[in-house]
Each structure stands twice: as structure tokens, then as C-alpha cells.
Short mmCIF file of C-alpha atoms and ligand atoms in Angstrom, two decimals:
data_model
loop_
_atom_site.label_atom_id
_atom_site.label_comp_id
_atom_site.label_asym_id
_atom_site.label_seq_id
_atom_site.Cartn_x
_atom_site.Cartn_y
_atom_site.Cartn_z
CA MET A 24 48.10 12.89 -14.10
CA ARG A 25 46.74 9.44 -13.23
CA ASN A 26 47.66 10.04 -9.59
CA LEU A 27 45.88 13.35 -9.66
CA ILE A 28 42.71 11.75 -11.02
CA ALA A 29 42.92 9.06 -8.36
CA ALA A 30 43.30 11.71 -5.70
CA VAL A 31 40.30 13.62 -7.01
CA GLU A 32 38.22 10.45 -7.01
CA LEU A 33 39.06 9.89 -3.37
CA ILE A 34 37.56 13.21 -2.37
CA ASP A 35 34.30 12.83 -0.50
CA PRO A 36 31.58 13.90 -2.93
CA LEU A 37 29.67 15.54 -0.07
CA GLN A 38 30.34 19.25 0.21
CA VAL A 39 29.21 21.96 2.53
CA TYR A 40 26.41 23.90 0.98
CA GLY A 41 24.72 25.65 3.83
CA ARG A 42 24.29 26.34 7.50
CA VAL A 43 21.43 26.14 9.96
CA ALA A 44 19.77 29.55 10.25
CA ALA A 45 16.78 28.68 12.40
CA VAL A 46 14.91 25.73 13.87
CA SER A 47 11.22 25.96 14.58
CA GLY A 48 9.40 22.82 15.60
CA LEU A 49 10.34 20.17 13.07
CA LEU A 50 11.42 22.66 10.46
CA ILE A 51 15.04 23.61 9.92
CA GLU A 52 15.83 26.70 7.89
CA ALA A 53 19.09 26.79 6.01
CA ARG A 54 21.03 29.61 4.41
CA GLY A 55 23.82 29.66 1.84
CA GLY A 56 24.49 27.56 -1.24
CA LEU A 57 20.81 27.40 -2.05
CA SER A 58 21.24 27.30 -5.80
CA HIS A 59 22.38 23.69 -5.46
CA LEU A 60 19.26 22.55 -3.70
CA SER A 61 15.90 21.45 -4.94
CA VAL A 62 12.87 20.02 -3.24
CA GLY A 63 13.50 16.38 -2.35
CA ALA A 64 17.29 16.89 -2.05
CA ARG A 65 18.98 14.96 0.72
CA ALA A 66 21.12 16.66 3.31
CA GLU A 67 23.01 15.88 6.48
CA ILE A 68 23.10 18.29 9.36
CA ALA A 69 26.20 18.18 11.54
CA ARG A 70 25.69 17.69 15.26
CA PRO A 71 28.14 18.51 18.01
CA ARG A 72 30.27 16.19 20.11
CA GLY A 73 30.80 13.46 17.59
CA GLU A 74 27.11 12.63 17.26
CA ALA A 75 26.14 11.15 13.92
CA PRO A 76 24.90 13.77 11.44
CA LEU A 77 21.13 14.10 11.19
CA PRO A 78 19.71 13.12 7.80
CA ALA A 79 17.19 15.60 6.44
CA GLU A 80 15.32 16.43 3.26
CA VAL A 81 14.52 19.72 1.56
CA VAL A 82 10.76 20.21 1.66
CA GLY A 83 10.48 23.80 0.44
CA PHE A 84 11.93 27.27 0.20
CA ARG A 85 11.00 30.54 1.82
CA GLU A 86 12.56 33.74 0.51
CA SER A 87 16.26 32.97 0.40
CA ARG A 88 16.16 30.04 2.78
CA ALA A 89 15.74 26.32 2.22
CA LEU A 90 13.32 24.50 4.51
CA LEU A 91 14.41 21.07 5.67
CA MET A 92 12.77 18.37 7.71
CA PRO A 93 14.79 15.83 9.68
CA PHE A 94 14.55 12.03 9.56
CA GLY A 95 15.07 11.97 13.33
CA ALA A 96 14.80 14.08 16.45
CA VAL A 97 16.19 17.62 16.08
CA GLU A 98 18.00 17.51 19.44
CA GLY A 99 21.57 18.73 19.10
CA VAL A 100 20.99 20.84 15.99
CA ALA A 101 22.45 24.28 16.62
CA PRO A 102 22.40 27.56 14.69
CA GLY A 103 25.30 27.75 12.28
CA ALA A 104 25.68 23.96 12.08
CA GLU A 105 26.98 22.74 8.75
CA ILE A 106 24.56 21.25 6.23
CA ARG A 107 25.99 18.99 3.57
CA ILE A 108 23.95 18.14 0.55
CA ALA A 109 24.12 14.57 -0.73
CA PRO A 110 24.93 14.60 -4.46
CA GLU A 111 22.68 11.71 -5.46
CA PRO A 112 18.95 11.31 -5.09
CA ALA A 113 17.95 8.83 -2.41
CA SER A 114 18.06 5.27 -3.71
CA VAL A 115 18.38 1.64 -2.66
CA ARG A 116 20.08 -1.35 -4.24
CA PRO A 117 17.82 -4.34 -3.64
CA THR A 118 18.54 -7.95 -4.57
CA LEU A 119 16.35 -11.04 -4.69
CA ALA A 120 17.85 -12.02 -1.34
CA TRP A 121 15.83 -9.24 0.29
CA ARG A 122 12.85 -11.56 0.26
CA GLY A 123 12.18 -12.84 3.76
CA ARG A 124 13.61 -9.70 5.30
CA ILE A 125 12.26 -6.70 7.19
CA VAL A 126 13.68 -3.24 6.48
CA ASP A 127 13.17 0.32 7.67
CA ALA A 128 12.46 3.38 5.53
CA PHE A 129 16.15 3.53 4.48
CA GLY A 130 16.27 -0.10 3.41
CA GLN A 131 18.31 -1.03 6.50
CA PRO A 132 17.52 -4.44 7.98
CA ILE A 133 15.66 -4.35 11.29
CA ASP A 134 15.09 -8.06 11.78
CA GLY A 135 18.41 -8.88 13.41
CA GLN A 136 19.31 -11.25 10.56
CA GLY A 137 22.54 -9.50 9.63
CA PRO A 138 23.39 -7.14 6.77
CA LEU A 139 21.50 -7.14 3.48
CA PRO A 140 23.32 -7.88 0.24
CA GLN A 141 23.38 -4.86 -2.08
CA GLY A 142 22.56 -5.16 -5.76
CA PRO A 143 24.36 -3.49 -8.70
CA VAL A 144 21.56 -1.16 -9.80
CA PRO A 145 20.34 1.76 -7.72
CA TYR A 146 16.58 2.24 -7.55
CA ALA A 147 15.52 5.80 -6.79
CA LEU A 148 12.97 5.97 -4.00
CA ARG A 149 10.96 8.51 -5.93
CA ARG A 150 10.40 7.52 -9.49
CA PRO A 151 7.75 8.53 -11.97
CA PRO A 152 5.43 5.67 -13.02
CA PRO A 153 6.11 4.17 -16.47
CA ALA A 154 4.65 6.36 -19.21
CA ALA A 155 1.08 5.36 -19.99
CA HIS A 156 1.77 4.64 -23.67
CA ALA A 157 4.84 2.53 -22.91
CA ARG A 158 3.09 0.41 -20.37
CA GLY A 159 1.56 -3.05 -20.78
CA ARG A 160 -2.08 -3.69 -20.07
CA VAL A 161 -3.51 -5.53 -17.11
CA GLY A 162 -2.73 -9.19 -17.52
CA PRO A 163 -4.66 -12.40 -16.96
CA ARG A 164 -6.69 -12.89 -13.84
CA LEU A 165 -4.98 -13.34 -10.54
CA GLU A 166 -6.02 -16.06 -8.14
CA THR A 167 -5.92 -14.63 -4.63
CA GLY A 168 -7.14 -17.72 -2.80
CA VAL A 169 -9.73 -15.58 -0.99
CA ARG A 170 -13.19 -16.70 -2.12
CA ALA A 171 -15.02 -13.40 -1.60
CA ILE A 172 -12.48 -11.60 -3.80
CA ASP A 173 -12.00 -14.29 -6.44
CA ALA A 174 -15.73 -14.72 -7.02
CA PHE A 175 -17.02 -11.18 -6.68
CA ALA A 176 -14.11 -8.81 -7.30
CA THR A 177 -11.85 -10.94 -9.49
CA LEU A 178 -8.47 -9.27 -9.89
CA CYS A 179 -6.08 -9.16 -12.80
CA THR A 180 -2.29 -8.98 -12.62
CA GLY A 181 -1.17 -5.37 -12.69
CA GLN A 182 -4.41 -4.12 -11.22
CA ARG A 183 -4.52 -1.54 -8.42
CA MET A 184 -7.19 -1.96 -5.77
CA GLY A 185 -8.17 -0.07 -2.66
CA VAL A 186 -9.21 -1.89 0.49
CA PHE A 187 -11.53 0.42 2.41
CA ALA A 188 -12.11 -0.39 6.04
CA GLY A 189 -12.42 1.06 9.50
CA SER A 190 -10.01 0.11 12.26
CA GLY A 191 -10.09 -3.44 13.56
CA VAL A 192 -12.27 -4.76 10.75
CA GLY A 193 -9.71 -7.24 9.49
CA LYS A 194 -7.44 -5.45 7.00
CA SER A 195 -4.20 -6.91 8.30
CA VAL A 196 -5.53 -10.45 8.33
CA LEU A 197 -6.85 -10.07 4.78
CA LEU A 198 -3.51 -8.71 3.54
CA SER A 199 -1.70 -11.61 5.18
CA MET A 200 -4.04 -14.09 3.47
CA LEU A 201 -3.14 -12.47 0.15
CA ALA A 202 0.57 -12.41 0.98
CA ARG A 203 0.51 -16.14 1.66
CA GLY A 204 -2.02 -17.31 -0.86
CA ALA A 205 -2.07 -15.11 -3.96
CA ALA A 206 -0.62 -16.60 -7.12
CA CYS A 207 2.38 -14.29 -7.51
CA ASP A 208 6.17 -14.57 -7.48
CA ALA A 209 7.04 -12.09 -4.76
CA VAL A 210 5.33 -9.84 -2.25
CA VAL A 211 6.27 -6.44 -0.87
CA VAL A 212 4.43 -5.31 2.24
CA GLY A 213 4.63 -1.66 3.34
CA LEU A 214 3.52 -1.10 6.93
CA ILE A 215 3.15 2.65 7.17
CA GLY A 216 2.39 4.34 10.47
CA GLU A 217 1.25 1.28 12.43
CA ARG A 218 1.93 0.96 16.13
CA GLY A 219 5.17 -0.86 16.89
CA ARG A 220 3.43 -3.67 18.74
CA GLU A 221 1.18 -4.34 15.76
CA VAL A 222 4.14 -4.70 13.45
CA ARG A 223 5.63 -7.57 15.45
CA GLU A 224 2.27 -9.20 15.77
CA PHE A 225 1.69 -8.86 12.04
CA VAL A 226 5.04 -10.27 11.01
CA GLU A 227 5.28 -13.06 13.58
CA GLU A 228 1.70 -14.23 13.83
CA THR A 229 -0.53 -12.89 11.08
CA LEU A 230 1.93 -13.17 8.19
CA GLY A 231 3.90 -16.06 9.66
CA PRO A 232 7.14 -17.59 8.39
CA GLU A 233 5.45 -18.94 5.28
CA GLY A 234 4.16 -15.50 4.23
CA LEU A 235 7.42 -13.79 5.14
CA ALA A 236 9.52 -16.21 3.07
CA ARG A 237 8.50 -14.64 -0.22
CA ALA A 238 7.94 -11.10 1.07
CA VAL A 239 10.00 -8.01 1.73
CA VAL A 240 8.43 -6.07 4.61
CA VAL A 241 9.06 -2.32 4.87
CA VAL A 242 8.20 -0.75 8.20
CA ALA A 243 7.83 2.79 9.51
CA THR A 244 5.90 2.91 12.76
CA SER A 245 3.64 5.73 13.93
CA ASP A 246 6.28 7.13 16.30
CA GLU A 247 8.76 7.74 13.48
CA PRO A 248 9.07 11.18 11.84
CA ALA A 249 6.69 11.98 9.00
CA LEU A 250 9.52 11.95 6.46
CA LYS A 251 10.37 8.37 7.36
CA ARG A 252 6.77 7.25 7.18
CA ARG A 253 6.41 8.82 3.77
CA GLN A 254 9.71 7.42 2.59
CA ALA A 255 8.73 3.90 3.68
CA ALA A 256 5.86 4.13 1.18
CA TYR A 257 8.26 5.23 -1.59
CA LEU A 258 10.67 2.43 -0.66
CA THR A 259 7.87 -0.16 -0.80
CA LEU A 260 7.22 0.80 -4.42
CA ALA A 261 10.94 1.02 -5.26
CA ILE A 262 11.49 -2.57 -4.08
CA ALA A 263 8.39 -3.69 -5.97
CA GLU A 264 9.80 -2.02 -9.11
CA PHE A 265 13.10 -3.84 -8.69
CA LEU A 266 11.34 -7.21 -8.37
CA ARG A 267 9.12 -6.38 -11.34
CA ASP A 268 12.19 -5.63 -13.44
CA GLN A 269 13.42 -9.17 -12.66
CA ASP A 270 10.34 -10.28 -14.66
CA LEU A 271 8.52 -11.29 -11.52
CA HIS A 272 4.87 -10.80 -10.86
CA VAL A 273 4.84 -8.75 -7.67
CA LEU A 274 2.05 -8.26 -5.19
CA CYS A 275 2.46 -4.91 -3.42
CA LEU A 276 0.43 -4.53 -0.23
CA MET A 277 0.38 -1.19 1.57
CA ASP A 278 -1.22 -0.65 4.95
CA SER A 279 -2.14 2.14 4.87
CA VAL A 280 -2.12 4.88 2.25
CA THR A 281 -4.12 7.00 4.68
CA ARG A 282 -1.08 7.09 6.95
CA PHE A 283 1.07 8.02 3.95
CA ALA A 284 -1.34 10.89 3.24
CA MET A 285 -1.16 11.97 6.87
CA ALA A 286 2.63 12.00 6.75
CA GLN A 287 2.53 14.14 3.60
CA ARG A 288 0.04 16.46 5.31
CA GLU A 289 2.40 16.86 8.25
CA ILE A 290 5.28 17.68 5.93
CA GLY A 291 3.17 20.07 3.88
CA LEU A 292 1.82 21.94 6.87
CA ALA A 293 5.30 22.32 8.36
CA ALA A 294 6.56 23.72 5.06
CA GLY A 295 3.77 26.30 5.08
CA GLU A 296 1.27 24.78 2.65
CA PRO A 297 -2.31 25.89 3.17
CA PRO A 298 -4.64 23.26 4.60
CA THR A 299 -7.66 22.43 2.46
CA THR A 300 -10.21 19.64 2.99
CA LYS A 301 -9.91 18.12 6.47
CA GLY A 302 -6.56 19.83 6.89
CA TYR A 303 -5.03 17.91 3.99
CA THR A 304 -2.71 20.07 1.93
CA PRO A 305 -2.66 20.26 -1.89
CA THR A 306 0.52 18.16 -2.18
CA VAL A 307 -1.28 15.24 -0.52
CA PHE A 308 -3.53 15.02 -3.53
CA SER A 309 -0.70 15.45 -6.01
CA GLU A 310 1.52 12.87 -4.29
CA LEU A 311 -1.15 10.16 -4.03
CA PRO A 312 -1.44 9.42 -7.76
CA LYS A 313 2.35 9.60 -8.14
CA LEU A 314 2.67 6.89 -5.53
CA LEU A 315 -0.22 4.63 -6.49
CA GLU A 316 0.43 4.70 -10.22
CA ARG A 317 3.85 3.20 -9.73
CA ALA A 318 1.98 -0.06 -9.19
CA GLY A 319 0.41 -1.53 -12.29
CA PRO A 320 1.53 -3.28 -15.48
CA GLY A 321 5.24 -3.12 -16.20
CA PRO A 322 6.87 -1.01 -18.90
CA ILE A 323 7.32 -2.45 -22.37
CA ARG A 324 11.02 -2.80 -23.11
CA PRO A 325 12.59 -1.53 -26.34
CA ASP A 326 12.70 -5.12 -27.66
CA GLY A 327 8.95 -5.40 -27.20
CA THR A 328 9.02 -7.71 -24.18
CA GLU A 329 7.22 -6.69 -21.05
CA ALA A 330 8.72 -6.64 -17.59
CA GLY A 331 6.74 -8.23 -14.77
CA ALA A 332 3.80 -6.43 -13.23
CA ILE A 333 2.96 -4.96 -9.85
CA THR A 334 -0.50 -5.77 -8.57
CA GLY A 335 -1.22 -3.28 -5.81
CA LEU A 336 -3.61 -3.44 -2.87
CA PHE A 337 -3.70 -0.30 -0.78
CA THR A 338 -5.67 -0.03 2.42
CA VAL A 339 -7.59 3.14 3.19
CA LEU A 340 -8.82 3.83 6.70
CA VAL A 341 -12.39 5.00 6.71
CA ASP A 342 -12.76 6.23 10.24
CA GLY A 343 -16.22 6.54 11.63
CA ASP A 344 -16.95 4.37 8.58
CA ASP A 345 -17.16 7.55 6.50
CA HIS A 346 -16.46 6.27 3.00
CA ASN A 347 -16.53 9.79 1.55
CA GLU A 348 -13.67 11.38 3.42
CA PRO A 349 -11.14 13.15 1.14
CA ILE A 350 -8.44 10.47 1.05
CA ALA A 351 -10.94 7.69 0.34
CA ASP A 352 -12.43 9.81 -2.43
CA ALA A 353 -9.07 10.65 -3.98
CA VAL A 354 -7.85 7.04 -3.84
CA ARG A 355 -11.07 5.66 -5.28
CA GLY A 356 -10.60 7.91 -8.30
CA ILE A 357 -7.05 6.69 -8.96
CA LEU A 358 -7.46 2.93 -8.53
CA ASP A 359 -9.10 0.24 -10.66
CA GLY A 360 -11.59 -0.90 -8.08
CA HIS A 361 -12.20 -1.30 -4.40
CA ILE A 362 -12.87 -3.88 -1.76
CA VAL A 363 -15.08 -2.61 1.04
CA MET A 364 -14.84 -4.17 4.50
CA GLU A 365 -17.56 -3.39 6.99
CA ARG A 366 -17.74 -3.31 10.73
CA ALA A 367 -21.31 -4.60 10.80
CA ILE A 368 -20.18 -7.76 8.99
CA ALA A 369 -17.19 -8.25 11.30
CA GLU A 370 -19.47 -7.79 14.31
CA ARG A 371 -21.66 -10.58 12.98
CA GLY A 372 -18.53 -12.71 13.08
CA ARG A 373 -18.19 -13.19 9.34
CA PHE A 374 -14.55 -12.84 8.23
CA PRO A 375 -13.16 -11.56 5.95
CA ALA A 376 -15.78 -8.83 6.50
CA ILE A 377 -16.02 -7.94 2.80
CA ASN A 378 -19.24 -6.40 1.58
CA VAL A 379 -19.26 -7.96 -1.87
CA LEU A 380 -22.16 -5.80 -3.02
CA LYS A 381 -20.11 -2.66 -2.48
CA SER A 382 -16.86 -4.12 -3.82
CA ILE A 383 -16.05 -3.57 -7.45
CA SER A 384 -13.21 -4.63 -9.70
CA ARG A 385 -13.09 -2.59 -12.87
CA THR A 386 -11.30 -5.37 -14.74
CA LEU A 387 -13.86 -7.98 -13.76
CA PRO A 388 -15.64 -8.40 -17.11
CA GLY A 389 -12.47 -9.73 -18.74
CA ALA A 390 -11.43 -11.74 -15.71
CA GLN A 391 -14.33 -14.18 -15.64
CA THR A 392 -15.55 -16.70 -18.20
CA PRO A 393 -19.16 -16.23 -19.37
CA PRO A 394 -20.50 -19.08 -17.17
CA GLU A 395 -18.60 -17.72 -14.16
CA ARG A 396 -19.93 -14.26 -14.86
CA ALA A 397 -23.48 -15.60 -14.99
CA VAL A 398 -23.24 -17.44 -11.70
CA ALA A 399 -21.48 -14.52 -9.98
CA ARG A 400 -24.15 -12.11 -11.20
CA ASP A 401 -26.92 -14.42 -9.99
CA ALA A 402 -25.23 -14.67 -6.57
CA ARG A 403 -24.81 -10.90 -6.39
CA GLU A 404 -28.48 -10.34 -7.21
CA THR A 405 -29.49 -12.90 -4.63
CA LEU A 406 -27.34 -11.29 -1.93
CA SER A 407 -28.72 -7.91 -2.92
CA ALA A 408 -32.33 -9.14 -2.71
CA TYR A 409 -31.56 -10.42 0.78
CA ALA A 410 -29.86 -7.17 1.81
CA ASP A 411 -32.84 -5.12 0.63
CA MET A 412 -35.24 -7.14 2.77
CA GLU A 413 -32.88 -7.87 5.65
CA GLU A 414 -34.58 -5.58 8.16
CA LEU A 415 -38.03 -7.02 7.42
CA ILE A 416 -36.72 -10.58 7.49
CA ARG A 417 -35.01 -10.02 10.83
CA ILE A 418 -38.09 -8.62 12.57
CA GLY A 419 -40.21 -11.36 11.05
CA ALA A 420 -42.28 -8.95 8.96
CA TYR A 421 -41.58 -10.73 5.69
CA ARG A 422 -44.16 -13.34 4.74
CA ALA A 423 -42.73 -16.33 2.89
CA GLY A 424 -44.25 -16.65 -0.56
CA ALA A 425 -44.66 -12.90 -1.10
CA ASP A 426 -41.79 -12.79 -3.59
CA ALA A 427 -40.17 -15.86 -5.11
CA LYS A 428 -36.87 -14.03 -5.53
CA VAL A 429 -36.70 -13.09 -1.87
CA ASP A 430 -37.71 -16.58 -0.85
CA ARG A 431 -34.79 -17.95 -2.80
CA ALA A 432 -32.47 -15.33 -1.34
CA ILE A 433 -33.50 -16.36 2.16
CA ARG A 434 -32.97 -20.02 1.33
CA LEU A 435 -29.53 -19.45 -0.19
CA ASN A 436 -28.26 -16.87 2.27
CA PRO A 437 -26.70 -19.26 4.84
CA ALA A 438 -24.78 -21.11 2.12
CA LEU A 439 -23.58 -17.85 0.53
CA GLU A 440 -22.46 -16.47 3.88
CA ALA A 441 -20.60 -19.73 4.52
CA LEU A 442 -18.90 -19.41 1.15
CA LEU A 443 -17.86 -15.83 1.90
CA SER A 444 -16.42 -16.58 5.31
CA GLN A 445 -12.96 -17.96 5.28
CA ASP A 446 -10.50 -18.75 7.97
CA LYS A 447 -7.19 -16.95 7.75
CA GLY A 448 -5.24 -20.17 7.18
CA GLU A 449 -7.56 -21.40 4.46
CA ARG A 450 -6.88 -21.05 0.73
CA THR A 451 -9.27 -21.94 -2.08
CA GLY A 452 -8.35 -22.15 -5.77
CA MET A 453 -10.34 -20.03 -8.20
CA GLU A 454 -11.91 -23.03 -9.97
CA GLU A 455 -13.05 -24.56 -6.73
CA THR A 456 -14.49 -21.21 -5.62
CA PHE A 457 -16.62 -20.98 -8.75
CA ALA A 458 -17.58 -24.66 -8.55
CA ARG A 459 -18.76 -24.15 -4.98
CA LEU A 460 -20.59 -20.98 -5.92
CA ALA A 461 -22.30 -22.72 -8.83
CA ALA A 462 -23.36 -25.58 -6.54
CA VAL A 463 -24.86 -23.11 -4.06
CA MET A 464 -26.76 -21.23 -6.75
CA ASP A 465 -27.98 -24.50 -8.27
CA GLU A 466 -29.45 -25.32 -4.90
CA ALA A 467 -27.88 -28.73 -5.33
CA GLY A 468 -29.04 -30.77 -2.41
CA ALA A 469 -31.41 -28.01 -1.28
CA PRO A 470 -34.79 -29.15 0.04
N1 ATP B 516 -10.33 -14.26 8.38
C1 ATP B 516 -10.51 -14.11 9.71
N2 ATP B 516 -10.90 -15.15 10.45
C2 ATP B 516 -11.10 -15.00 11.77
N3 ATP B 516 -10.94 -13.85 12.45
C3 ATP B 516 -10.55 -12.76 11.77
C4 ATP B 516 -10.31 -12.83 10.36
N4 ATP B 516 -9.95 -11.59 9.93
C5 ATP B 516 -9.95 -10.81 11.04
N5 ATP B 516 -10.30 -11.49 12.14
C6 ATP B 516 -10.44 -10.94 13.50
O1 ATP B 516 -10.48 -9.52 13.47
C7 ATP B 516 -9.46 -8.97 14.31
C8 ATP B 516 -8.93 -7.70 13.71
O2 ATP B 516 -8.29 -7.98 12.49
P1 ATP B 516 -7.09 -7.09 11.93
O3 ATP B 516 -6.02 -6.92 12.94
O4 ATP B 516 -6.72 -7.69 10.63
O5 ATP B 516 -7.85 -5.73 11.72
P2 ATP B 516 -7.27 -4.37 11.13
O6 ATP B 516 -8.34 -3.80 10.27
O7 ATP B 516 -5.96 -4.59 10.51
O8 ATP B 516 -7.13 -3.53 12.45
P3 ATP B 516 -6.28 -2.17 12.69
O9 ATP B 516 -7.11 -1.09 12.12
O10 ATP B 516 -6.17 -2.12 14.17
O11 ATP B 516 -4.97 -2.36 11.99
C9 ATP B 516 -8.44 -10.07 14.42
O12 ATP B 516 -7.74 -9.99 15.62
C10 ATP B 516 -9.28 -11.33 14.37
O13 ATP B 516 -9.79 -11.63 15.64
MG1 MG B 517 -4.07 -3.74 10.90
#
């Protein structure tokens, strides 16, 4: 009997469940054994001549056929080819030793540093966020080391923020400053749909060895299939969840959720979903909250202790600087605040090009002490007074003395701009940031 059990256990758990019926574009239709499938199921499609099987995922059903999308090129897939369904949902087994490494959408190392150790616990790539009632609340404030954020959009641990910016405005540099400087235990960076060249540049130069040392970087470049790009986003969160469960405070940086939404759109359209706003399909808007809400405070354990937390920063591309496009709108509604970066500011040469007047952290009231709040509000009002009159000031149509508030704003503006600009290698502690801000607003040393 024992031998029989041993023999049964040796049997490959993969079994044939279907065959290729048709291939159209990126979509593979399968027949047979459909009762065993469900959307999100993993499959492998056999290819001829000893080629490795092609991994694929079920993305829908049509009449009696399952619709699959491949994780690679469909070359070599023939009608009648065998499709085996993987018995387990897709998962990874991270360990703390993954920090400092770069992985692809399957959690395979792509940095040439040898194999990755595998941990004992599988983490499903797709996981529901912790239930709202069983979840901690946002924690104490989080020092990012970036003055514009710490003073004007102070973050808390477990908060989820959007970073809204057009292309080339400085998102990657800002994320790398956070990856190096934020007061957290570990960082997970998801690079979704970037060009391959940018990835190397980001890892080697922008992030640097110091930033990489405490980070796990997940990469799916723009030339990879939509399923892989989407999965890289799921994997980024799965690794963050693993680190959180080790009681670490994790900073999860994703660049960009727009590219995740585009990948989901591609998958949805191929599976026959109707396009709605800007061609985005309904599942884009149902998948976004499922992804973003996985970041946040950790679950409360049965013994009452709380796991670590995942503070999330997600970049959103606002092309043509249209801050009301559907993805930006949807993301803004899900997150607890946003940081807006503007081209006009970058063109002036002030980096990071954060428009602090348009940036809002919903947890800010609890994150600042009353004196800090007072000085930050004063600075905000002063910047706003300057912004309102900027045109007039620039063309010389404003007469000094007309409004004492504007006069002060003009006097303080150079010092405030200097405070907001920060070199990418520079880090400032939160207390120093507020001390400097208070000194500026006091006009200490001003004529
Ligand atoms: N803090 C900074 N200090 C100095 N220069 C900066 C800073 N941040 C950004 N820059 C400049 O802006 C350029 C673009 O930045 P970055 O690559 O981060 O933009 P991006 O928004 O990620 O662009 P893309 O949309 O192409 O990914 C950098 O090459 C650099 O010259
Ligand atoms: Mg970038």
C-alpha cells in the first residue's frame, strides 16, 4: 500500500485538459476539459520539436471554448496541440535574500547573480487585499527625505499615494530618491512597461547600488506580452506582502499603473470585452482597486498584533498633461492622496518638479504637529499668493506695495523654491525640513 501511495505521489500533477482549437492574433481558443478551468487558471501549451511548452493563462470563455493568452510569442502553437492545466494558482516563494535582486514577472532572476533562494511559504500572485475590518490603520508619519513631500504632503506608513506626471518630468528620479532615502525597512520597485534601455539606466544609475541593496526590483518591459506586464504588477505586490508579513515596513513603488491598466486593456480587448472610455475595458476599472488596495496597513493577526505595512506610491502617466483622463481619475479615487509633478516646473529647472499646491495627502492632518501645520499652511498660502499673481509679476505689471501679502510672497519665493528643489543625491530629515521651512517663513535674516 505504502509503495502504491509513493507511486501515486510521483505522478506529475499536470494533466491534459484540452487542445488548441484556434489561434487568432494573441488569443488561443481551447476545447475539451473546460469544466476544470476558470479565469486566471494557468496552462501550458505543448509545442512541437522539443520546444519548451508555452505558458498561458485563461482570460475568458466563449460558448464552449476557453480563451487563453500566452506569456510569450505564439509561434509554434498548432491546432490540436495539448494544453495542460497547472493545478495550483500562480505563486512565488520569496525570501529576505531577494533584496538586492532583479526579477522578471515570474520571479526569475534576470540580474545574472545566480539562482534565487526559495522560501517555505507560497505567495499567490493574485490575492485579495486584507479585509477592511481586519486591517490596521495608517501608522505614524513616514520620513521620505524629500523636502517637498515631507513638508507639504507628509505621508504616513501604510498610505497609498499616486504620483501624477507626464513623461520625462522626473518620476523615476523621484522614486529612486524615495527608494534610497525613505525611512522604511525594505523596498519593492515594480517597473511595468518601461523601455528596456530605461530599466538598465534606472537600476544602474538612478537607483544605484545603495538603493538596490534594500530593494527587490520587478521588471516587465514594454516589449513583453501584456500578460507578463500585468503579472509583474501582481508580483510586485506579492513580494511586498511577503516582506510585510515579516513585520517589515515596506515601501512599494510602481512605475507605472497606467502601463498596468494598458496591459489589462489589451487582455480585455483580446478576450472580447467592450471598450468604454478611451478604449479602456470594464475590467481595467475593476482590477485597479484590487491591485492598489493590496498596499496599505497590514492585517491584524488573531493574537492582536499587526503585521508590517505597505506604503505604496504608484505613478500615473498624464499624457498631454491631461490630469482628467480615465486612469488618472480612477486612481485618484482609490488612493489616499496624490503628488502632482508638472512639466512647466521641470522646464524651469526646479527638480523634483512637484507642484505642492496641487499635491494632497489625505492623512496630513495627523502627520504634522500643530506648529508644523501652521508653518506649512503659511508657506502654502504664500506660494499660492505668488502663483495667483505670477503672470502679472513676470510682465512687471504688479506694483510693489499694492498688497502686503503678495509683497511677502515675492520676497519669500526664491527661498521657498530653493527649499523645494533638491538634488537626487540629497536627503533631508523631516525635522530639518520643518526647521528650514520655519526659518524661511520667519524671514530670518531677510532684509
Ligand atoms: N532631482 C533632480 N535633480 C536634477 N535633475 C533631475 C531631477 N529629477 C529629474 N531630473 C532630470 O529630469 C530628467 C528626467 O527624469 P526621469 O527620467 O526621472 O523622468 P521620468 O518622468 O521618469 O521620464 P519617463 O516618462 O521617460 O520615464 C532626468 O534625466 C534629469 O535630467
Ligand atoms: Mg521614468
